Amino acid sequence: MTTQLASTQGAPTAAALGRTLAPGQTCRLHVFDATTRTDTVVAEFDDILFEAPNWAADGKTLYLNGNGALWAVLLDHPDRPHRIVYEGLPAINNDHVLDPGGTSIFMSAMDGHIYQGSLNGGGVRQITLENDVWHYLHGVSPDGKTLGFVRIDTSGSPGRLALIPADGGPVTMVDTGAGHIDGPEWSPDGEWIYFNTERWASEPGHAQLARVPSAAPSPDTVERLASTDTVDWFPHLSPDGHHAVYLQYPAGTEGHPENVPVELVVVDISDWSAPLARVPVFGGQGTINVNSWSPDSRRFAYVSYPVGDGHGAG
């Protein structure tokens, strides 16, 4: 385990630009090996709360948000996060996804819009145009042509699955049935869109995992992946399409809150009801909001937020 402070030189300083660590709390960056079932803390920070790793195509770099900015963490030197500087980019949140080519990244910002920027920084391009609407990005199609996001308007309606061309253009709403959805992302072969949904909820917040064919999505073609009493979020498939990891909250949880005991559940996608591994985590929001599998499908990255004795608060 490497324990170092993140360098905040050049980072935004306003607390409003993102979540911050509580007194006595640290941010731990983990890598879990799904083959050997081993977990490694690769870095620990006590000055910035990082969230939602993306694993770069080169297999050597992780990209996370913190303090409203995007940061690169080289796995050879995980104690030295480097802030990527963009021009004209509002503060971002924890919904960001690399393009399949591995040279740029799509980011959801706190003004409600989705932007694209080079991994080297510089100027950005605004993708979405609807104002007074939140666009929470979660997926990019394998061919790089389409973005999948959660659209939430000001009416108080549940989040809906929506698609937009990666170059910008009209938004297509996808009807997946009643109830809030989140975390839409494509399978590696592009045939399916995976997400969590409350369409089967018997009580508020009872999210379950599902998928819908990408070619002809409709409420009738939504498939439930498993039936659990727990609250299940953010299904992420490995690049080879064989395994997945998702975030599991205790029964009765509403939404995907931060700073609570949760588990990361690893499955073979042939049977979502038979976990291969369970990883206890104090975290939730920010832990694994976006796909963080390594290119070789062997490992995934995630973040925990222990307090005091290394576990949860209280």
PDB file of C-alpha atoms in Angstrom:
ATOM      1  CA  MET A   1       0.000   0.000   0.000  1.00  0.00           C
ATOM      2  CA  THR A   2       1.330   3.398  -0.968  1.00  0.00           C
ATOM      3  CA  THR A   3       0.368   6.227   1.366  1.00  0.00           C
ATOM      4  CA  GLN A   4       1.004   9.690  -0.007  1.00  0.00           C
ATOM      5  CA  LEU A   5      -0.683  13.055  -0.383  1.00  0.00           C
ATOM      6  CA  ALA A   6      -2.106  14.089  -3.723  1.00  0.00           C
ATOM      7  CA  SER A   7      -0.496  17.178  -5.150  1.00  0.00           C
ATOM      8  CA  THR A   8      -3.109  19.932  -5.280  1.00  0.00           C
ATOM      9  CA  GLN A   9      -0.967  22.378  -7.201  1.00  0.00           C
ATOM     10  CA  GLY A  10      -3.130  24.030  -9.839  1.00  0.00           C
ATOM     11  CA  ALA A  11      -6.330  22.378  -8.605  1.00  0.00           C
ATOM     12  CA  PRO A  12      -9.581  24.245  -7.986  1.00  0.00           C
ATOM     13  CA  THR A  13      -9.772  25.306  -4.362  1.00  0.00           C
ATOM     14  CA  ALA A  14     -13.480  25.964  -3.849  1.00  0.00           C
ATOM     15  CA  ALA A  15     -15.150  23.241  -1.797  1.00  0.00           C
ATOM     16  CA  ALA A  16     -18.236  23.632  -3.983  1.00  0.00           C
ATOM     17  CA  LEU A  17     -16.388  21.970  -6.864  1.00  0.00           C
ATOM     18  CA  GLY A  18     -16.996  18.499  -5.484  1.00  0.00           C
ATOM     19  CA  ARG A  19     -17.258  16.267  -2.473  1.00  0.00           C
ATOM     20  CA  THR A  20     -14.619  16.670   0.200  1.00  0.00           C
ATOM     21  CA  LEU A  21     -13.202  14.328   2.822  1.00  0.00           C
ATOM     22  CA  ALA A  22     -14.627  14.454   6.334  1.00  0.00           C
ATOM     23  CA  PRO A  23     -12.285  14.918   9.317  1.00  0.00           C
ATOM     24  CA  GLY A  24     -10.310  11.716   9.793  1.00  0.00           C
ATOM     25  CA  GLN A  25     -11.411  10.321   6.427  1.00  0.00           C
ATOM     26  CA  THR A  26      -9.088   9.188   3.646  1.00  0.00           C
ATOM     27  CA  CYS A  27      -9.534   8.240   0.009  1.00  0.00           C
ATOM     28  CA  ARG A  28      -8.076   4.882  -1.017  1.00  0.00           C
ATOM     29  CA  LEU A  29      -7.539   3.833  -4.622  1.00  0.00           C
ATOM     30  CA  HIS A  30      -7.807   0.055  -5.003  1.00  0.00           C
ATOM     31  CA  VAL A  31      -7.138  -2.475  -7.739  1.00  0.00           C
ATOM     32  CA  PHE A  32      -8.964  -5.796  -7.466  1.00  0.00           C
ATOM     33  CA  ASP A  33      -7.643  -8.805  -9.387  1.00  0.00           C
ATOM     34  CA  ALA A  34     -10.698 -10.773 -10.470  1.00  0.00           C
ATOM     35  CA  THR A  35      -8.592 -13.828 -11.318  1.00  0.00           C
ATOM     36  CA  THR A  36      -6.721 -14.230  -8.029  1.00  0.00           C
ATOM     37  CA  ARG A  37      -9.453 -12.507  -5.925  1.00  0.00           C
ATOM     38  CA  THR A  38      -6.852 -10.224  -4.361  1.00  0.00           C
ATOM     39  CA  ASP A  39      -7.294  -6.564  -3.477  1.00  0.00           C
ATOM     40  CA  THR A  40      -4.475  -4.009  -3.449  1.00  0.00           C
ATOM     41  CA  VAL A  41      -4.545  -0.438  -2.156  1.00  0.00           C
ATOM     42  CA  VAL A  42      -2.301   1.358  -4.629  1.00  0.00           C
ATOM     43  CA  ALA A  43      -2.572   4.857  -3.116  1.00  0.00           C
ATOM     44  CA  GLU A  44      -4.168   6.719  -0.236  1.00  0.00           C
ATOM     45  CA  PHE A  45      -4.940  10.443  -0.113  1.00  0.00           C
ATOM     46  CA  ASP A  46      -6.042  12.712   2.687  1.00  0.00           C
ATOM     47  CA  ASP A  47      -6.383  16.016   0.840  1.00  0.00           C
ATOM     48  CA  ILE A  48      -8.548  15.233  -2.195  1.00  0.00           C
ATOM     49  CA  LEU A  49     -11.606  13.015  -2.517  1.00  0.00           C
ATOM     50  CA  PHE A  50     -11.178  11.188  -5.827  1.00  0.00           C
ATOM     51  CA  GLU A  51     -14.007   9.301  -7.516  1.00  0.00           C
ATOM     52  CA  ALA A  52     -14.901   6.896 -10.298  1.00  0.00           C
ATOM     53  CA  PRO A  53     -11.764   5.500 -11.979  1.00  0.00           C
ATOM     54  CA  ASN A  54     -11.558   4.941 -15.724  1.00  0.00           C
ATOM     55  CA  TRP A  55      -8.798   2.583 -16.888  1.00  0.00           C
ATOM     56  CA  ALA A  56      -6.882   3.875 -19.896  1.00  0.00           C
ATOM     57  CA  ALA A  57      -6.372   1.849 -23.056  1.00  0.00           C
ATOM     58  CA  ASP A  58      -2.634   1.653 -22.376  1.00  0.00           C
ATOM     59  CA  GLY A  59      -3.291  -0.245 -19.133  1.00  0.00           C
ATOM     60  CA  LYS A  60      -0.936   2.079 -17.262  1.00  0.00           C
ATOM     61  CA  THR A  61      -3.135   5.018 -16.275  1.00  0.00           C
ATOM     62  CA  LEU A  62      -6.307   5.666 -14.306  1.00  0.00           C
ATOM     63  CA  TYR A  63      -8.451   8.774 -14.753  1.00  0.00           C
ATOM     64  CA  LEU A  64     -10.497  10.051 -11.810  1.00  0.00           C
ATOM     65  CA  ASN A  65     -12.361  13.222 -10.900  1.00  0.00           C
ATOM     66  CA  GLY A  66     -11.606  15.244  -7.784  1.00  0.00           C
ATOM     67  CA  ASN A  67     -12.188  18.867  -6.762  1.00  0.00           C
ATOM     68  CA  GLY A  68     -14.226  19.364  -9.918  1.00  0.00           C
ATOM     69  CA  ALA A  69     -11.314  18.426 -12.204  1.00  0.00           C
ATOM     70  CA  LEU A  70     -10.023  15.365 -14.073  1.00  0.00           C
ATOM     71  CA  TRP A  71      -6.822  13.743 -12.823  1.00  0.00           C
ATOM     72  CA  ALA A  72      -4.444  11.159 -14.298  1.00  0.00           C
ATOM     73  CA  VAL A  73      -2.886   8.577 -11.968  1.00  0.00           C
ATOM     74  CA  LEU A  74       0.018   6.602 -13.380  1.00  0.00           C
ATOM     75  CA  LEU A  75       0.051   3.157 -11.809  1.00  0.00           C
ATOM     76  CA  ASP A  76       3.853   3.264 -11.736  1.00  0.00           C
ATOM     77  CA  HIS A  77       3.622   6.412  -9.573  1.00  0.00           C
ATOM     78  CA  PRO A  78       0.123   6.403  -8.042  1.00  0.00           C
ATOM     79  CA  ASP A  79       1.174   8.856  -5.322  1.00  0.00           C
ATOM     80  CA  ARG A  80       1.564  11.650  -7.894  1.00  0.00           C
ATOM     81  CA  PRO A  81      -1.844  12.478  -9.401  1.00  0.00           C
ATOM     82  CA  HIS A  82      -1.640  14.952 -12.256  1.00  0.00           C
ATOM     83  CA  ARG A  83      -4.479  17.374 -12.919  1.00  0.00           C
ATOM     84  CA  ILE A  84      -5.444  17.646 -16.589  1.00  0.00           C
ATOM     85  CA  VAL A  85      -6.135  21.284 -17.425  1.00  0.00           C
ATOM     86  CA  TYR A  86      -9.018  22.111 -19.773  1.00  0.00           C
ATOM     87  CA  GLU A  87     -10.077  25.456 -21.188  1.00  0.00           C
ATOM     88  CA  GLY A  88     -13.737  26.374 -20.778  1.00  0.00           C
ATOM     89  CA  LEU A  89     -14.744  23.201 -18.937  1.00  0.00           C
ATOM     90  CA  PRO A  90     -17.057  23.682 -15.944  1.00  0.00           C
ATOM     91  CA  ALA A  91     -16.448  21.614 -12.836  1.00  0.00           C
ATOM     92  CA  ILE A  92     -17.097  17.950 -13.603  1.00  0.00           C
ATOM     93  CA  ASN A  93     -18.744  15.182 -11.601  1.00  0.00           C
ATOM     94  CA  ASN A  94     -18.081  11.446 -11.401  1.00  0.00           C
ATOM     95  CA  ASP A  95     -19.697  10.504 -14.729  1.00  0.00           C
ATOM     96  CA  HIS A  96     -16.895  10.350 -17.298  1.00  0.00           C
ATOM     97  CA  VAL A  97     -16.030   7.729 -19.924  1.00  0.00           C
ATOM     98  CA  LEU A  98     -13.115   7.311 -22.340  1.00  0.00           C
ATOM     99  CA  ASP A  99     -13.803   7.104 -26.051  1.00  0.00           C
ATOM    100  CA  PRO A 100     -13.020   3.671 -27.561  1.00  0.00           C
ATOM    101  CA  GLY A 101      -9.993   5.081 -29.340  1.00  0.00           C
ATOM    102  CA  GLY A 102      -8.449   5.938 -25.998  1.00  0.00           C
ATOM    103  CA  THR A 103      -7.379   9.477 -26.882  1.00  0.00           C
ATOM    104  CA  SER A 104     -10.252  11.563 -25.517  1.00  0.00           C
ATOM    105  CA  ILE A 105     -12.761  11.505 -22.697  1.00  0.00           C
ATOM    106  CA  PHE A 106     -16.425  12.459 -22.391  1.00  0.00           C
ATOM    107  CA  MET A 107     -17.305  14.206 -19.127  1.00  0.00           C
ATOM    108  CA  SER A 108     -20.518  15.261 -17.383  1.00  0.00           C
ATOM    109  CA  ALA A 109     -20.173  18.737 -15.923  1.00  0.00           C
ATOM    110  CA  MET A 110     -21.948  20.520 -13.105  1.00  0.00           C
ATOM    111  CA  ASP A 111     -23.727  22.826 -15.549  1.00  0.00           C
ATOM    112  CA  GLY A 112     -25.715  19.748 -16.630  1.00  0.00           C
ATOM    113  CA  HIS A 113     -23.970  19.206 -19.965  1.00  0.00           C
ATOM    114  CA  ILE A 114     -21.636  16.601 -21.486  1.00  0.00           C
ATOM    115  CA  TYR A 115     -18.277  17.694 -22.891  1.00  0.00           C
ATOM    116  CA  GLN A 116     -15.463  15.992 -24.793  1.00  0.00           C
ATOM    117  CA  GLY A 117     -11.790  16.764 -24.306  1.00  0.00           C
ATOM    118  CA  SER A 118      -8.402  15.314 -25.164  1.00  0.00           C
ATOM    119  CA  LEU A 119      -6.678  13.308 -22.448  1.00  0.00           C
ATOM    120  CA  ASN A 120      -3.862  15.809 -22.855  1.00  0.00           C
ATOM    121  CA  GLY A 121      -6.109  18.704 -21.862  1.00  0.00           C
ATOM    122  CA  GLY A 122      -6.756  21.897 -23.816  1.00  0.00           C
ATOM    123  CA  GLY A 123     -10.048  22.946 -25.351  1.00  0.00           C
ATOM    124  CA  VAL A 124     -13.309  21.041 -24.974  1.00  0.00           C
ATOM    125  CA  ARG A 125     -16.364  20.479 -27.131  1.00  0.00           C
ATOM    126  CA  GLN A 126     -19.880  20.676 -25.701  1.00  0.00           C
ATOM    127  CA  ILE A 127     -21.996  17.707 -26.832  1.00  0.00           C
ATOM    128  CA  THR A 128     -25.420  18.364 -25.298  1.00  0.00           C
ATOM    129  CA  LEU A 129     -27.451  21.526 -25.922  1.00  0.00           C
ATOM    130  CA  GLU A 130     -30.638  21.149 -23.850  1.00  0.00           C
ATOM    131  CA  ASN A 131     -30.621  23.586 -20.962  1.00  0.00           C
ATOM    132  CA  ASP A 132     -32.372  23.023 -17.623  1.00  0.00           C
ATOM    133  CA  VAL A 133     -31.696  19.302 -18.061  1.00  0.00           C
ATOM    134  CA  TRP A 134     -29.089  17.113 -16.378  1.00  0.00           C
ATOM    135  CA  HIS A 135     -27.149  14.773 -18.656  1.00  0.00           C
ATOM    136  CA  TYR A 136     -25.329  12.085 -16.646  1.00  0.00           C
ATOM    137  CA  LEU A 137     -23.035  10.200 -19.015  1.00  0.00           C
ATOM    138  CA  HIS A 138     -22.310   6.511 -18.449  1.00  0.00           C
ATOM    139  CA  GLY A 139     -21.670   4.780 -21.763  1.00  0.00           C
ATOM    140  CA  VAL A 140     -20.043   5.129 -25.158  1.00  0.00           C
ATOM    141  CA  SER A 141     -20.950   2.608 -27.847  1.00  0.00           C
ATOM    142  CA  PRO A 142     -18.053   0.346 -28.946  1.00  0.00           C
ATOM    143  CA  ASP A 143     -17.942   2.063 -32.345  1.00  0.00           C
ATOM    144  CA  GLY A 144     -17.627   5.435 -30.626  1.00  0.00           C
ATOM    145  CA  LYS A 145     -20.652   6.884 -32.418  1.00  0.00           C
ATOM    146  CA  THR A 146     -23.239   7.107 -29.623  1.00  0.00           C
ATOM    147  CA  LEU A 147     -23.331   8.215 -25.993  1.00  0.00           C
ATOM    148  CA  GLY A 148     -25.711   6.742 -23.431  1.00  0.00           C
ATOM    149  CA  PHE A 149     -26.747   8.919 -20.525  1.00  0.00           C
ATOM    150  CA  VAL A 150     -29.367   9.455 -17.846  1.00  0.00           C
ATOM    151  CA  ARG A 151     -31.604  12.407 -18.635  1.00  0.00           C
ATOM    152  CA  ILE A 152     -33.216  14.195 -15.693  1.00  0.00           C
ATOM    153  CA  ASP A 153     -35.358  17.268 -16.273  1.00  0.00           C
ATOM    154  CA  THR A 154     -36.723  19.837 -13.860  1.00  0.00           C
ATOM    155  CA  SER A 155     -40.166  18.216 -13.578  1.00  0.00           C
ATOM    156  CA  GLY A 156     -39.078  15.792 -10.871  1.00  0.00           C
ATOM    157  CA  SER A 157     -39.613  12.817 -13.170  1.00  0.00           C
ATOM    158  CA  PRO A 158     -37.385   9.741 -12.792  1.00  0.00           C
ATOM    159  CA  GLY A 159     -34.153   9.551 -14.734  1.00  0.00           C
ATOM    160  CA  ARG A 160     -34.632   8.154 -18.227  1.00  0.00           C
ATOM    161  CA  LEU A 161     -32.291   6.384 -20.635  1.00  0.00           C
ATOM    162  CA  ALA A 162     -31.278   8.676 -23.489  1.00  0.00           C
ATOM    163  CA  LEU A 163     -28.909   8.476 -26.451  1.00  0.00           C
ATOM    164  CA  ILE A 164     -27.090  11.168 -28.424  1.00  0.00           C
ATOM    165  CA  PRO A 165     -24.577  11.034 -31.293  1.00  0.00           C
ATOM    166  CA  ALA A 166     -21.038  11.424 -29.965  1.00  0.00           C
ATOM    167  CA  ASP A 167     -20.587  14.349 -32.355  1.00  0.00           C
ATOM    168  CA  GLY A 168     -23.717  16.024 -30.979  1.00  0.00           C
ATOM    169  CA  GLY A 169     -27.222  16.092 -32.400  1.00  0.00           C
ATOM    170  CA  PRO A 170     -30.757  15.126 -31.482  1.00  0.00           C
ATOM    171  CA  VAL A 171     -31.441  13.215 -28.275  1.00  0.00           C
ATOM    172  CA  THR A 172     -33.303   9.899 -28.526  1.00  0.00           C
ATOM    173  CA  MET A 173     -35.301   8.844 -25.479  1.00  0.00           C
ATOM    174  CA  VAL A 174     -35.454   5.092 -24.787  1.00  0.00           C
ATOM    175  CA  ASP A 175     -38.508   3.732 -22.984  1.00  0.00           C
ATOM    176  CA  THR A 176     -37.413   1.059 -20.493  1.00  0.00           C
ATOM    177  CA  GLY A 177     -40.629   1.057 -18.456  1.00  0.00           C
ATOM    178  CA  ALA A 178     -41.555   2.825 -15.251  1.00  0.00           C
ATOM    179  CA  GLY A 179     -39.039   3.803 -12.601  1.00  0.00           C
ATOM    180  CA  HIS A 180     -35.708   5.598 -12.406  1.00  0.00           C
ATOM    181  CA  ILE A 181     -32.774   4.156 -14.372  1.00  0.00           C
ATOM    182  CA  ASP A 182     -29.039   4.776 -14.060  1.00  0.00           C
ATOM    183  CA  GLY A 183     -25.639   3.612 -15.263  1.00  0.00           C
ATOM    184  CA  PRO A 184     -26.385   2.729 -18.910  1.00  0.00           C
ATOM    185  CA  GLU A 185     -23.420   1.265 -20.776  1.00  0.00           C
ATOM    186  CA  TRP A 186     -22.973  -1.001 -23.769  1.00  0.00           C
ATOM    187  CA  SER A 187     -21.754  -4.568 -23.766  1.00  0.00           C
ATOM    188  CA  PRO A 188     -18.365  -4.899 -25.512  1.00  0.00           C
ATOM    189  CA  ASP A 189     -20.030  -6.408 -28.590  1.00  0.00           C
ATOM    190  CA  GLY A 190     -22.489  -3.508 -28.770  1.00  0.00           C
ATOM    191  CA  GLU A 191     -25.518  -5.801 -28.701  1.00  0.00           C
ATOM    192  CA  TRP A 192     -26.887  -4.741 -25.299  1.00  0.00           C
ATOM    193  CA  ILE A 193     -27.206  -1.739 -23.039  1.00  0.00           C
ATOM    194  CA  TYR A 194     -26.847  -2.639 -19.349  1.00  0.00           C
ATOM    195  CA  PHE A 195     -28.251  -0.464 -16.554  1.00  0.00           C
ATOM    196  CA  ASN A 196     -30.016  -0.486 -13.191  1.00  0.00           C
ATOM    197  CA  THR A 197     -33.711   0.253 -12.946  1.00  0.00           C
ATOM    198  CA  GLU A 198     -36.534   0.586 -10.439  1.00  0.00           C
ATOM    199  CA  ARG A 199     -39.193  -0.702 -12.865  1.00  0.00           C
ATOM    200  CA  TRP A 200     -39.767  -3.782 -10.668  1.00  0.00           C
ATOM    201  CA  ALA A 201     -39.482  -1.937  -7.345  1.00  0.00           C
ATOM    202  CA  SER A 202     -41.825  -3.020  -4.582  1.00  0.00           C
ATOM    203  CA  GLU A 203     -40.557  -0.144  -2.427  1.00  0.00           C
ATOM    204  CA  PRO A 204     -38.857   3.179  -3.261  1.00  0.00           C
ATOM    205  CA  GLY A 205     -35.269   2.840  -4.406  1.00  0.00           C
ATOM    206  CA  HIS A 206     -35.228  -0.929  -4.994  1.00  0.00           C
ATOM    207  CA  ALA A 207     -32.935  -0.821  -8.039  1.00  0.00           C
ATOM    208  CA  GLN A 208     -32.199  -4.039  -9.918  1.00  0.00           C
ATOM    209  CA  LEU A 209     -29.874  -4.867 -12.811  1.00  0.00           C
ATOM    210  CA  ALA A 210     -31.181  -5.162 -16.354  1.00  0.00           C
ATOM    211  CA  ARG A 211     -30.281  -5.006 -20.006  1.00  0.00           C
ATOM    212  CA  VAL A 212     -32.064  -4.111 -23.233  1.00  0.00           C
ATOM    213  CA  PRO A 213     -31.094  -4.849 -26.861  1.00  0.00           C
ATOM    214  CA  SER A 214     -29.355  -1.833 -28.340  1.00  0.00           C
ATOM    215  CA  ALA A 215     -30.853  -2.367 -31.796  1.00  0.00           C
ATOM    216  CA  ALA A 216     -34.522  -2.345 -30.808  1.00  0.00           C
ATOM    217  CA  PRO A 217     -34.906  -1.207 -27.194  1.00  0.00           C
ATOM    218  CA  SER A 218     -38.416  -1.184 -25.755  1.00  0.00           C
ATOM    219  CA  PRO A 219     -40.110  -1.920 -22.417  1.00  0.00           C
ATOM    220  CA  ASP A 220     -40.994  -5.409 -23.679  1.00  0.00           C
ATOM    221  CA  THR A 221     -37.378  -6.295 -24.450  1.00  0.00           C
ATOM    222  CA  VAL A 222     -35.902  -5.324 -21.057  1.00  0.00           C
ATOM    223  CA  GLU A 223     -34.372  -8.347 -19.307  1.00  0.00           C
ATOM    224  CA  ARG A 224     -33.880  -8.573 -15.553  1.00  0.00           C
ATOM    225  CA  LEU A 225     -30.436  -9.992 -14.804  1.00  0.00           C
ATOM    226  CA  ALA A 226     -31.076 -11.154 -11.231  1.00  0.00           C
ATOM    227  CA  SER A 227     -33.765 -10.867  -8.581  1.00  0.00           C
ATOM    228  CA  THR A 228     -32.373  -9.731  -5.210  1.00  0.00           C
ATOM    229  CA  ASP A 229     -33.573  -8.081  -2.012  1.00  0.00           C
ATOM    230  CA  THR A 230     -30.576  -5.761  -2.163  1.00  0.00           C
ATOM    231  CA  VAL A 231     -30.288  -2.475  -4.072  1.00  0.00           C
ATOM    232  CA  ASP A 232     -28.025  -3.047  -7.084  1.00  0.00           C
ATOM    233  CA  TRP A 233     -26.325  -0.341  -9.155  1.00  0.00           C
ATOM    234  CA  PHE A 234     -23.893   0.225 -12.019  1.00  0.00           C
ATOM    235  CA  PRO A 235     -23.279  -3.068 -13.869  1.00  0.00           C
ATOM    236  CA  HIS A 236     -19.859  -2.877 -15.554  1.00  0.00           C
ATOM    237  CA  LEU A 237     -18.832  -5.567 -18.035  1.00  0.00           C
ATOM    238  CA  SER A 238     -15.200  -6.530 -18.574  1.00  0.00           C
ATOM    239  CA  PRO A 239     -13.799  -5.757 -22.056  1.00  0.00           C
ATOM    240  CA  ASP A 240     -13.832  -9.457 -22.995  1.00  0.00           C
ATOM    241  CA  GLY A 241     -17.530  -9.644 -22.082  1.00  0.00           C
ATOM    242  CA  HIS A 242     -17.147 -12.561 -19.682  1.00  0.00           C
ATOM    243  CA  HIS A 243     -17.401 -10.923 -16.269  1.00  0.00           C
ATOM    244  CA  ALA A 244     -19.045  -7.974 -14.587  1.00  0.00           C
ATOM    245  CA  VAL A 245     -18.813  -6.066 -11.347  1.00  0.00           C
ATOM    246  CA  TYR A 246     -21.596  -4.045  -9.754  1.00  0.00           C
ATOM    247  CA  LEU A 247     -22.305  -2.043  -6.607  1.00  0.00           C
ATOM    248  CA  GLN A 248     -24.652  -3.604  -4.050  1.00  0.00           C
ATOM    249  CA  TYR A 249     -26.361  -1.622  -1.292  1.00  0.00           C
ATOM    250  CA  PRO A 250     -28.333  -3.086   1.619  1.00  0.00           C
ATOM    251  CA  ALA A 251     -32.074  -3.611   1.191  1.00  0.00           C
ATOM    252  CA  GLY A 252     -34.059  -0.455   1.811  1.00  0.00           C
ATOM    253  CA  THR A 253     -31.422   1.943   0.459  1.00  0.00           C
ATOM    254  CA  GLU A 254     -32.746   4.789  -1.679  1.00  0.00           C
ATOM    255  CA  GLY A 255     -30.495   6.122  -4.416  1.00  0.00           C
ATOM    256  CA  HIS A 256     -26.741   5.524  -4.317  1.00  0.00           C
ATOM    257  CA  PRO A 257     -25.569   7.395  -1.207  1.00  0.00           C
ATOM    258  CA  GLU A 258     -22.014   8.043  -0.105  1.00  0.00           C
ATOM    259  CA  ASN A 259     -20.174   6.850   2.998  1.00  0.00           C
ATOM    260  CA  VAL A 260     -22.070   3.641   3.717  1.00  0.00           C
ATOM    261  CA  PRO A 261     -21.055  -0.038   3.880  1.00  0.00           C
ATOM    262  CA  VAL A 262     -21.568  -1.637   0.467  1.00  0.00           C
ATOM    263  CA  GLU A 263     -20.200  -4.566  -1.514  1.00  0.00           C
ATOM    264  CA  LEU A 264     -18.726  -4.878  -4.964  1.00  0.00           C
ATOM    265  CA  VAL A 265     -20.050  -8.075  -6.506  1.00  0.00           C
ATOM    266  CA  VAL A 266     -18.146  -9.901  -9.258  1.00  0.00           C
ATOM    267  CA  VAL A 267     -20.071 -12.306 -11.490  1.00  0.00           C
ATOM    268  CA  ASP A 268     -19.736 -14.375 -14.624  1.00  0.00           C
ATOM    269  CA  ILE A 269     -22.364 -12.824 -16.898  1.00  0.00           C
ATOM    270  CA  SER A 270     -23.721 -16.289 -17.660  1.00  0.00           C
ATOM    271  CA  ASP A 271     -25.194 -16.292 -14.126  1.00  0.00           C
ATOM    272  CA  TRP A 272     -25.700 -12.983 -12.327  1.00  0.00           C
ATOM    273  CA  SER A 273     -27.243 -14.786  -9.348  1.00  0.00           C
ATOM    274  CA  ALA A 274     -24.007 -16.637  -8.432  1.00  0.00           C
ATOM    275  CA  PRO A 275     -21.314 -14.169  -7.246  1.00  0.00           C
ATOM    276  CA  LEU A 276     -17.708 -15.174  -7.830  1.00  0.00           C
ATOM    277  CA  ALA A 277     -16.435 -12.637  -5.291  1.00  0.00           C
ATOM    278  CA  ARG A 278     -17.752 -10.056  -2.845  1.00  0.00           C
ATOM    279  CA  VAL A 279     -15.617  -7.072  -1.866  1.00  0.00           C
ATOM    280  CA  PRO A 280     -16.765  -5.172   1.271  1.00  0.00           C
ATOM    281  CA  VAL A 281     -16.270  -1.418   0.871  1.00  0.00           C
ATOM    282  CA  PHE A 282     -17.023   1.710   2.884  1.00  0.00           C
ATOM    283  CA  GLY A 283     -18.114   4.013   0.105  1.00  0.00           C
ATOM    284  CA  GLY A 284     -20.937   3.869  -2.413  1.00  0.00           C
ATOM    285  CA  GLN A 285     -21.232   7.124  -4.340  1.00  0.00           C
ATOM    286  CA  GLY A 286     -17.898   7.655  -6.108  1.00  0.00           C
ATOM    287  CA  THR A 287     -16.658   4.098  -5.601  1.00  0.00           C
ATOM    288  CA  ILE A 288     -17.331   2.688  -9.046  1.00  0.00           C
ATOM    289  CA  ASN A 289     -19.810   4.913 -10.899  1.00  0.00           C
ATOM    290  CA  VAL A 290     -18.252   4.218 -14.306  1.00  0.00           C
ATOM    291  CA  ASN A 291     -16.562   1.272 -15.971  1.00  0.00           C
ATOM    292  CA  SER A 292     -13.093   0.752 -14.507  1.00  0.00           C
ATOM    293  CA  TRP A 293     -11.991  -2.621 -15.903  1.00  0.00           C
ATOM    294  CA  SER A 294      -8.433  -2.971 -17.152  1.00  0.00           C
ATOM    295  CA  PRO A 295      -7.991  -3.566 -20.908  1.00  0.00           C
ATOM    296  CA  ASP A 296      -6.936  -7.170 -20.255  1.00  0.00           C
ATOM    297  CA  SER A 297     -10.189  -7.838 -18.324  1.00  0.00           C
ATOM    298  CA  ARG A 298      -8.238  -9.137 -15.349  1.00  0.00           C
ATOM    299  CA  ARG A 299      -8.576  -6.239 -12.884  1.00  0.00           C
ATOM    300  CA  PHE A 300     -10.831  -3.330 -12.025  1.00  0.00           C
ATOM    301  CA  ALA A 301     -10.162  -0.183 -10.017  1.00  0.00           C
ATOM    302  CA  TYR A 302     -12.371   1.373  -7.358  1.00  0.00           C
ATOM    303  CA  VAL A 303     -12.272   3.890  -4.509  1.00  0.00           C
ATOM    304  CA  SER A 304     -13.095   3.533  -0.807  1.00  0.00           C
ATOM    305  CA  TYR A 305     -13.444   6.236   1.838  1.00  0.00           C
ATOM    306  CA  PRO A 306     -12.521   4.832   5.281  1.00  0.00           C
ATOM    307  CA  VAL A 307     -12.846   6.933   8.413  1.00  0.00           C
ATOM    308  CA  GLY A 308     -10.596   6.708  11.478  1.00  0.00           C
ATOM    309  CA  ASP A 309      -9.838   3.037  12.040  1.00  0.00           C
ATOM    310  CA  GLY A 310      -9.903   2.281   8.335  1.00  0.00           C
ATOM    311  CA  HIS A 311     -13.555   1.280   8.253  1.00  0.00           C
ATOM    312  CA  GLY A 312     -16.780   3.226   8.287  1.00  0.00           C
ATOM    313  CA  ALA A 313     -17.933   5.949  10.579  1.00  0.00           C
ATOM    314  CA  GLY A 314     -19.803   5.118  13.756  1.00  0.00           C
TER     315      GLY A 314
END
